[in-house]
Structure formats: structure tokens, C-alpha cells
Amino acid sequence: MERVDKILRHSKYIEYMQKIEEDEKDRIFCRHDLQHCVDVARIAYILVLENRLVMKKDVIYATALLHDIGRWKEYEEGVEHASASAELAADILVDCGFDAEEREFMLKAIRDHRKNGTQSTFLSSIIYKSDKMSRLCVNCEVRDKCKRFADGGKVNLYY
């Protein structure tokens, strides 16, 4: 996955991920680090395979790696992170060799990855589900404080 490897080495990607790490250094809840993004990518790929969807693996992985890169803008500027992530991802995708049609598809999925039930593409739906399924809540020490479980949500291990 040469294009995915280019994302991981891209100076802007590295910069954005470092900003998120700094902003979340005292966060007690799940973080939005590289491990989270890779977990989302792997689960998304499993869901695509299980549903017999046709999609390039590197498109799935790239979308997942980039879906939260705007978190630092949410923390520092108060902007919604999904839109910020899509905006920041656009140039990275160009630099890493994704064509215009792929970029449009991926950026829409990144922008819509938080819209449960209103996703406009199957990739945004897959990223939404994968994002939720990626958390290892069963092992979380602050689960009782998490808004995800405030309404009686159950801990499930999906993949």
C-alpha cells in the first residue's frame, strides 16, 4: 500500500498527529492517535470484505488514517473535527497520488463519518461503524465516566 505509506510519512500528517497527541496528553478517555486510526482502518476493511463490497484497500486505509486529523483544530479553534479533517486531508491525498474521483469519495466519507444514519456513502457508513467498534472499552479504566455508557450502553468486542 504505497500510497498509504506516503500518508504515514507525509510531513503534514505527522505534524497534525503530533498536535493531536499534545492536545490529548492529559485526556483520560480514548485518544485519537495512530493506533486508533489503524484500528479503524482494519475494522473498516473487515466490514468491506464481510459485506462483499468492492473498494480498494488503500482507499479504505487512507480514509481511516485521515478521518480524525482535524481533532487538533477542534481542540484549539473550536471547529467541528470531521469537516476540518476533510479540509486538511485534501492536500495530503493529492501529494500521495490519489486521483480526483478517489479524493472526492474519500473526503466525503471523512466529512460524514460522524453522521449516524445520514451517511451519504457506504464508505462514510463503514468509517462511522469502524470508529465506534474500534474502542477497547472492555479494558477501559474510566468507562463509568464515558458518555458512551451513560445511557446504559453495553461493552462489546466486535473484532
Coordinates of N, CA and C in Angstrom, one line a residue:
M1 N 0.8 -1.2 0.0 CA 0.0 0.0 0.0 C 0.9 1.2 0.0
E2 N 1.5 1.5 -1.1 CA 2.4 2.6 -1.3 C 1.9 3.9 -0.9
R3 N 0.6 4.2 -1.4 CA 0.1 5.5 -1.1 C -0.3 5.7 0.3
V4 N -0.6 4.6 1.0 CA -0.9 4.7 2.5 C 0.4 5.0 3.2
D5 N 1.5 4.3 2.8 CA 2.8 4.6 3.4 C 3.3 6.0 3.2
K6 N 2.9 6.6 2.0 CA 3.2 8.0 1.8 C 2.5 8.9 2.8
I7 N 1.2 8.6 3.1 CA 0.5 9.4 4.1 C 1.2 9.3 5.5
L8 N 1.6 8.1 5.9 CA 2.3 8.0 7.2 C 3.6 8.7 7.2
R9 N 4.2 9.0 6.1 CA 5.5 9.7 6.1 C 5.3 11.2 5.7
H10 N 4.1 11.6 5.4 CA 3.8 13.0 5.0 C 4.0 13.9 6.1
S11 N 4.8 15.0 5.9 CA 5.1 15.9 6.9 C 3.9 16.6 7.6
K12 N 2.8 16.9 6.8 CA 1.6 17.4 7.4 C 0.9 16.4 8.3
Y13 N 0.8 15.2 7.8 CA 0.2 14.1 8.6 C 0.9 14.0 9.9
I14 N 2.2 13.9 9.9 CA 3.0 13.8 11.1 C 2.7 15.0 12.0
E15 N 2.7 16.2 11.4 CA 2.5 17.4 12.2 C 1.1 17.4 12.9
Y16 N 0.1 17.0 12.1 CA -1.3 17.0 12.7 C -1.4 16.0 13.8
M17 N -0.8 14.8 13.6 CA -0.9 13.8 14.6 C -0.1 14.2 15.9
Q18 N 1.0 14.9 15.7 CA 1.7 15.4 16.9 C 0.9 16.4 17.6
K19 N 0.2 17.3 16.9 CA -0.7 18.3 17.6 C -1.8 17.6 18.4
I20 N -2.4 16.6 17.8 CA -3.4 15.8 18.5 C -2.9 15.2 19.8
E21 N -1.7 14.6 19.6 CA -1.0 13.9 20.8 C -0.8 15.0 21.9
E22 N -0.3 16.1 21.5 CA -0.1 17.2 22.5 C -1.4 17.6 23.2
D23 N -2.4 17.8 22.4 CA -3.7 18.3 22.9 C -4.4 17.3 23.8
E24 N -4.1 16.0 23.5 CA -4.7 14.9 24.3 C -3.9 14.3 25.4
K25 N -2.7 14.9 25.7 CA -1.8 14.3 26.6 C -2.4 14.1 28.0
D26 N -3.3 14.9 28.4 CA -4.0 14.7 29.7 C -5.4 14.1 29.6
R27 N -5.8 13.7 28.4 CA -7.1 13.2 28.2 C -7.2 11.8 28.9
I28 N -8.3 11.6 29.6 CA -8.5 10.3 30.3 C -9.2 9.3 29.4
F29 N -9.9 9.8 28.4 CA -10.7 8.9 27.6 C -9.9 8.5 26.4
C30 N -10.5 7.7 25.5 CA -9.8 7.2 24.3 C -9.1 8.4 23.5
R31 N -8.0 8.1 23.0 CA -7.2 9.0 22.3 C -7.4 8.8 20.8
H32 N -7.0 9.8 20.0 CA -7.2 9.8 18.5 C -5.8 9.7 17.9
D33 N -5.1 8.7 18.3 CA -3.7 8.5 17.9 C -3.6 7.6 16.7
L34 N -2.4 7.2 16.3 CA -2.2 6.4 15.1 C -2.8 5.0 15.4
Q35 N -2.7 4.5 16.6 CA -3.3 3.2 16.9 C -4.8 3.2 16.6
H36 N -5.5 4.2 17.0 CA -6.9 4.4 16.8 C -7.2 4.3 15.3
C37 N -6.5 5.1 14.5 CA -6.7 5.2 13.1 C -6.4 3.9 12.4
V38 N -5.4 3.2 12.8 CA -5.1 1.9 12.2 C -6.2 0.9 12.6
D39 N -6.7 0.9 13.8 CA -7.8 0.1 14.2 C -9.0 0.3 13.4
V40 N -9.3 1.6 13.2 CA -10.5 1.9 12.3 C -10.3 1.4 10.9
A41 N -9.1 1.5 10.4 CA -8.8 1.0 9.0 C -9.0 -0.5 9.0
R42 N -8.4 -1.2 9.9 CA -8.5 -2.7 9.9 C -10.0 -3.1 10.0
I43 N -10.7 -2.5 10.9 CA -12.1 -2.9 11.0 C -12.9 -2.5 9.8
A44 N -12.7 -1.4 9.2 CA -13.4 -1.0 8.0 C -13.1 -2.0 6.9
Y45 N -11.9 -2.4 6.8 CA -11.5 -3.4 5.7 C -12.2 -4.7 6.0
I46 N -12.3 -5.1 7.2 CA -13.1 -6.4 7.5 C -14.5 -6.2 7.1
L47 N -15.1 -5.1 7.5 CA -16.5 -4.8 7.2 C -16.8 -4.8 5.7
V48 N -15.9 -4.2 4.9 CA -16.0 -4.2 3.5 C -15.9 -5.6 2.9
L49 N -15.0 -6.4 3.4 CA -14.9 -7.8 3.0 C -16.1 -8.6 3.4
E50 N -16.6 -8.5 4.6 CA -17.8 -9.2 5.1 C -19.0 -8.9 4.3
N51 N -19.1 -7.6 3.8 CA -20.3 -7.2 3.1 C -20.1 -7.3 1.6
R52 N -19.0 -7.9 1.2 CA -18.7 -8.2 -0.2 C -18.8 -6.9 -1.1
L53 N -18.3 -5.8 -0.5 CA -18.2 -4.5 -1.2 C -16.9 -4.5 -2.0
V54 N -16.9 -3.7 -3.1 CA -15.8 -3.6 -3.9 C -15.2 -2.2 -3.6
M55 N -14.0 -2.2 -3.1 CA -13.3 -1.0 -2.7 C -11.8 -1.3 -2.6
K56 N -11.0 -0.4 -3.1 CA -9.6 -0.5 -2.9 C -9.1 -0.5 -1.5
K57 N -8.3 -1.4 -1.1 CA -7.8 -1.4 0.3 C -7.1 -0.1 0.7
D58 N -6.3 0.4 -0.2 CA -5.6 1.6 0.2 C -6.5 2.8 0.3
V59 N -7.6 2.8 -0.4 CA -8.6 3.9 -0.2 C -9.3 3.8 1.2
I60 N -9.6 2.6 1.6 CA -10.1 2.4 3.0 C -9.2 2.8 4.0
Y61 N -7.9 2.3 3.9 CA -6.9 2.6 4.9 C -6.6 4.1 5.0
A62 N -6.5 4.8 3.8 CA -6.2 6.2 3.8 C -7.3 7.0 4.4
T63 N -8.5 6.6 4.1 CA -9.6 7.4 4.7 C -9.6 7.2 6.2
A64 N -9.4 6.0 6.7 CA -9.4 5.8 8.1 C -8.2 6.6 8.8
L65 N -7.0 6.6 8.2 CA -5.9 7.3 8.7 C -6.1 8.8 8.8
L66 N -6.9 9.3 7.9 CA -7.1 10.7 7.8 C -8.4 11.2 8.5
H67 N -9.3 10.3 9.0 CA -10.6 10.7 9.4 C -10.6 11.6 10.6
D68 N -9.6 11.6 11.5 CA -9.6 12.4 12.7 C -8.4 13.5 12.7
I69 N -7.7 13.7 11.6 CA -6.6 14.6 11.7 C -6.9 16.0 12.0
G70 N -8.2 16.4 11.9 CA -8.6 17.7 12.3 C -9.0 17.9 13.8
R71 N -8.8 16.8 14.6 CA -9.1 16.9 16.0 C -8.4 18.1 16.7
W72 N -7.2 18.3 16.3 CA -6.4 19.4 16.9 C -7.1 20.8 16.7
K73 N -7.8 20.9 15.5 CA -8.5 22.2 15.2 C -9.7 22.3 16.1
E74 N -10.3 21.2 16.4 CA -11.5 21.2 17.3 C -11.0 21.6 18.7
Y75 N -9.9 21.1 19.1 CA -9.4 21.5 20.5 C -8.9 22.9 20.5
E76 N -8.2 23.3 19.5 CA -7.6 24.6 19.5 C -8.4 25.8 19.0
E77 N -9.4 25.5 18.0 CA -10.1 26.5 17.4 C -11.6 26.4 17.5
G78 N -12.1 25.2 18.1 CA -13.5 25.0 18.3 C -14.3 24.6 17.0
V79 N -13.6 24.2 16.0 CA -14.3 23.8 14.7 C -14.6 22.3 14.8
E80 N -15.6 21.9 14.1 CA -16.0 20.5 14.1 C -14.9 19.7 13.4
H81 N -14.5 18.6 14.0 CA -13.3 17.9 13.5 C -13.5 17.2 12.2
A82 N -14.7 16.7 11.9 CA -14.9 15.9 10.7 C -14.6 16.8 9.4
S83 N -15.2 18.0 9.5 CA -15.0 18.9 8.4 C -13.6 19.4 8.3
A84 N -13.0 19.7 9.4 CA -11.6 20.1 9.5 C -10.7 19.0 9.0
S85 N -11.0 17.8 9.3 CA -10.2 16.6 8.8 C -10.2 16.5 7.3
A86 N -11.4 16.7 6.7 CA -11.5 16.6 5.3 C -10.7 17.7 4.6
E87 N -10.8 18.9 5.2 CA -10.1 20.1 4.6 C -8.6 19.8 4.7
L88 N -8.1 19.3 5.8 CA -6.7 19.0 6.0 C -6.2 17.9 5.1
A89 N -7.1 16.9 4.9 CA -6.7 15.7 4.2 C -6.6 15.9 2.7
A90 N -7.3 16.9 2.1 CA -7.3 17.2 0.7 C -5.9 17.2 0.1
D91 N -5.1 18.1 0.6 CA -3.7 18.3 0.0 C -2.9 17.0 0.2
I92 N -3.0 16.4 1.4 CA -2.3 15.1 1.6 C -2.6 14.1 0.6
L93 N -3.9 13.9 0.3 CA -4.3 12.9 -0.7 C -3.8 13.2 -2.1
V94 N -3.7 14.5 -2.5 CA -3.1 14.9 -3.8 C -1.6 14.5 -3.7
D95 N -0.9 14.9 -2.7 CA 0.5 14.6 -2.6 C 0.8 13.1 -2.6
C96 N -0.1 12.3 -2.2 CA 0.1 10.9 -2.0 C -0.4 10.1 -3.2
G97 N -0.9 10.8 -4.3 CA -1.2 10.1 -5.5 C -2.6 9.6 -5.7
F98 N -3.6 10.1 -4.9 CA -5.0 9.7 -5.1 C -5.6 10.6 -6.2
D99 N -6.3 10.0 -7.1 CA -6.9 10.8 -8.2 C -8.1 11.5 -7.7
A100 N -8.6 12.4 -8.6 CA -9.7 13.3 -8.2 C -11.0 12.6 -7.8
E101 N -11.3 11.5 -8.5 CA -12.5 10.7 -8.1 C -12.4 10.1 -6.8
E102 N -11.2 9.5 -6.5 CA -10.9 8.9 -5.2 C -11.0 9.9 -4.1
R103 N -10.3 11.0 -4.3 CA -10.3 12.1 -3.3 C -11.7 12.6 -3.0
E104 N -12.5 12.8 -4.0 CA -13.9 13.3 -3.7 C -14.7 12.2 -2.8
F105 N -14.5 11.0 -3.2 CA -15.2 9.9 -2.4 C -14.7 9.8 -1.0
M106 N -13.4 9.9 -0.8 CA -12.7 9.8 0.5 C -13.0 11.0 1.4
L107 N -13.0 12.2 0.8 CA -13.2 13.4 1.5 C -14.7 13.5 2.0
K108 N -15.6 13.0 1.2 CA -17.0 13.0 1.6 C -17.2 12.0 2.8
A109 N -16.5 10.9 2.7 CA -16.6 9.9 3.8 C -16.0 10.5 5.1
I110 N -14.9 11.2 5.0 CA -14.3 11.8 6.2 C -15.2 12.9 6.7
R111 N -15.7 13.8 5.9 CA -16.7 14.8 6.3 C -17.9 14.2 7.0
D112 N -18.4 13.1 6.5 CA -19.6 12.5 7.0 C -19.4 11.4 8.1
H113 N -18.2 11.1 8.5 CA -18.0 10.0 9.4 C -18.7 10.0 10.7
R114 N -19.2 11.2 11.1 CA -19.9 11.3 12.4 C -21.4 11.3 12.3
K115 N -21.9 11.2 11.1 CA -23.4 11.3 10.9 C -24.0 10.0 10.9
N116 N -24.4 9.5 12.0 CA -25.0 8.2 12.2 C -26.4 8.2 11.5
G117 N -26.6 7.3 10.6 CA -27.9 7.2 10.0 C -28.2 8.1 8.8
T118 N -27.3 9.1 8.6 CA -27.4 10.0 7.5 C -26.2 10.0 6.6
Q119 N -25.5 8.9 6.6 CA -24.3 8.8 5.8 C -24.7 8.8 4.3
S120 N -24.0 9.5 3.5 CA -24.3 9.6 2.1 C -23.6 8.6 1.2
T121 N -22.6 8.0 1.8 CA -21.9 6.9 1.0 C -21.7 5.7 1.9
F122 N -21.4 4.6 1.3 CA -21.2 3.4 2.1 C -19.9 3.5 2.8
L123 N -18.9 4.2 2.2 CA -17.6 4.4 2.9 C -17.8 5.2 4.2
S124 N -18.6 6.3 4.2 CA -18.8 7.0 5.4 C -19.5 6.2 6.5
S125 N -20.4 5.4 6.0 CA -21.1 4.5 7.0 C -20.1 3.5 7.6
I126 N -19.3 2.9 6.7 CA -18.3 2.0 7.2 C -17.3 2.6 8.2
I127 N -16.8 3.8 7.9 CA -15.9 4.5 8.8 C -16.6 4.9 10.1
Y128 N -17.9 5.3 10.0 CA -18.6 5.6 11.2 C -18.7 4.3 12.1
K129 N -19.1 3.2 11.6 CA -19.2 2.0 12.3 C -17.8 1.5 12.9
S130 N -16.8 1.6 12.0 CA -15.5 1.2 12.4 C -14.9 2.0 13.6
D131 N -15.2 3.3 13.5 CA -14.8 4.3 14.5 C -15.4 3.9 15.9
K132 N -16.6 3.5 15.9 CA -17.3 3.1 17.1 C -16.8 1.7 17.6
M133 N -16.6 0.8 16.7 CA -16.2 -0.6 17.0 C -14.8 -0.7 17.4
S134 N -14.0 0.4 17.1 CA -12.5 0.3 17.3 C -12.1 0.4 18.8
R135 N -13.0 0.9 19.6 CA -12.6 1.2 21.0 C -12.6 -0.1 21.9
L136 N -11.6 -0.3 22.6 CA -11.5 -1.5 23.5 C -12.0 -1.1 24.9
C137 N -13.3 -0.8 24.9 CA -14.0 -0.3 26.1 C -13.9 -1.4 27.3
V138 N -13.9 -2.6 26.9 CA -13.8 -3.7 28.0 C -12.7 -3.5 28.9
N139 N -11.6 -2.9 28.5 CA -10.4 -2.7 29.2 C -10.2 -1.3 29.8
C140 N -11.2 -0.4 29.6 CA -11.1 1.0 30.0 C -11.3 1.2 31.5
E141 N -10.4 2.0 32.1 CA -10.5 2.3 33.5 C -11.4 3.4 33.8
V142 N -11.9 4.2 32.8 CA -12.8 5.3 33.1 C -14.1 5.1 32.4
R143 N -14.4 3.9 32.1 CA -15.7 3.6 31.3 C -16.9 4.1 32.1
D144 N -16.9 4.1 33.4 CA -18.0 4.6 34.1 C -18.2 6.1 34.0
K145 N -17.2 6.8 33.5 CA -17.3 8.3 33.3 C -17.6 8.6 31.8
C146 N -17.6 7.7 30.9 CA -17.7 7.9 29.5 C -19.2 8.1 29.1
K147 N -19.4 9.1 28.2 CA -20.7 9.4 27.8 C -21.3 8.3 27.0
R148 N -20.5 7.5 26.4 CA -20.9 6.3 25.6 C -21.7 5.3 26.4
F149 N -21.4 5.3 27.7 CA -22.1 4.3 28.6 C -23.0 5.0 29.6
A150 N -23.2 6.3 29.5 CA -24.1 7.0 30.5 C -25.5 6.5 30.4
D151 N -25.9 6.1 29.2 CA -27.3 5.7 29.0 C -27.5 4.2 29.0
G152 N -26.5 3.5 29.6 CA -26.6 2.0 29.8 C -26.0 1.2 28.6
G153 N -25.2 1.9 27.8 CA -24.6 1.2 26.7 C -23.8 -0.1 27.2
K154 N -23.7 -1.0 26.3 CA -23.0 -2.3 26.7 C -21.6 -2.3 26.1
V155 N -20.8 -3.0 26.7 CA -19.4 -3.2 26.2 C -19.4 -4.4 25.3
N156 N -19.0 -4.2 24.1 CA -18.9 -5.3 23.1 C -17.6 -5.3 22.4
L157 N -17.1 -6.5 22.2 CA -15.9 -6.7 21.4 C -16.3 -7.2 20.1
Y158 N -16.1 -6.5 19.0 CA -16.6 -6.8 17.7 C -15.5 -7.6 16.9
Y159 N -14.3 -7.0 16.9 CA -13.2 -7.6 16.1 C -11.9 -7.6 16.8

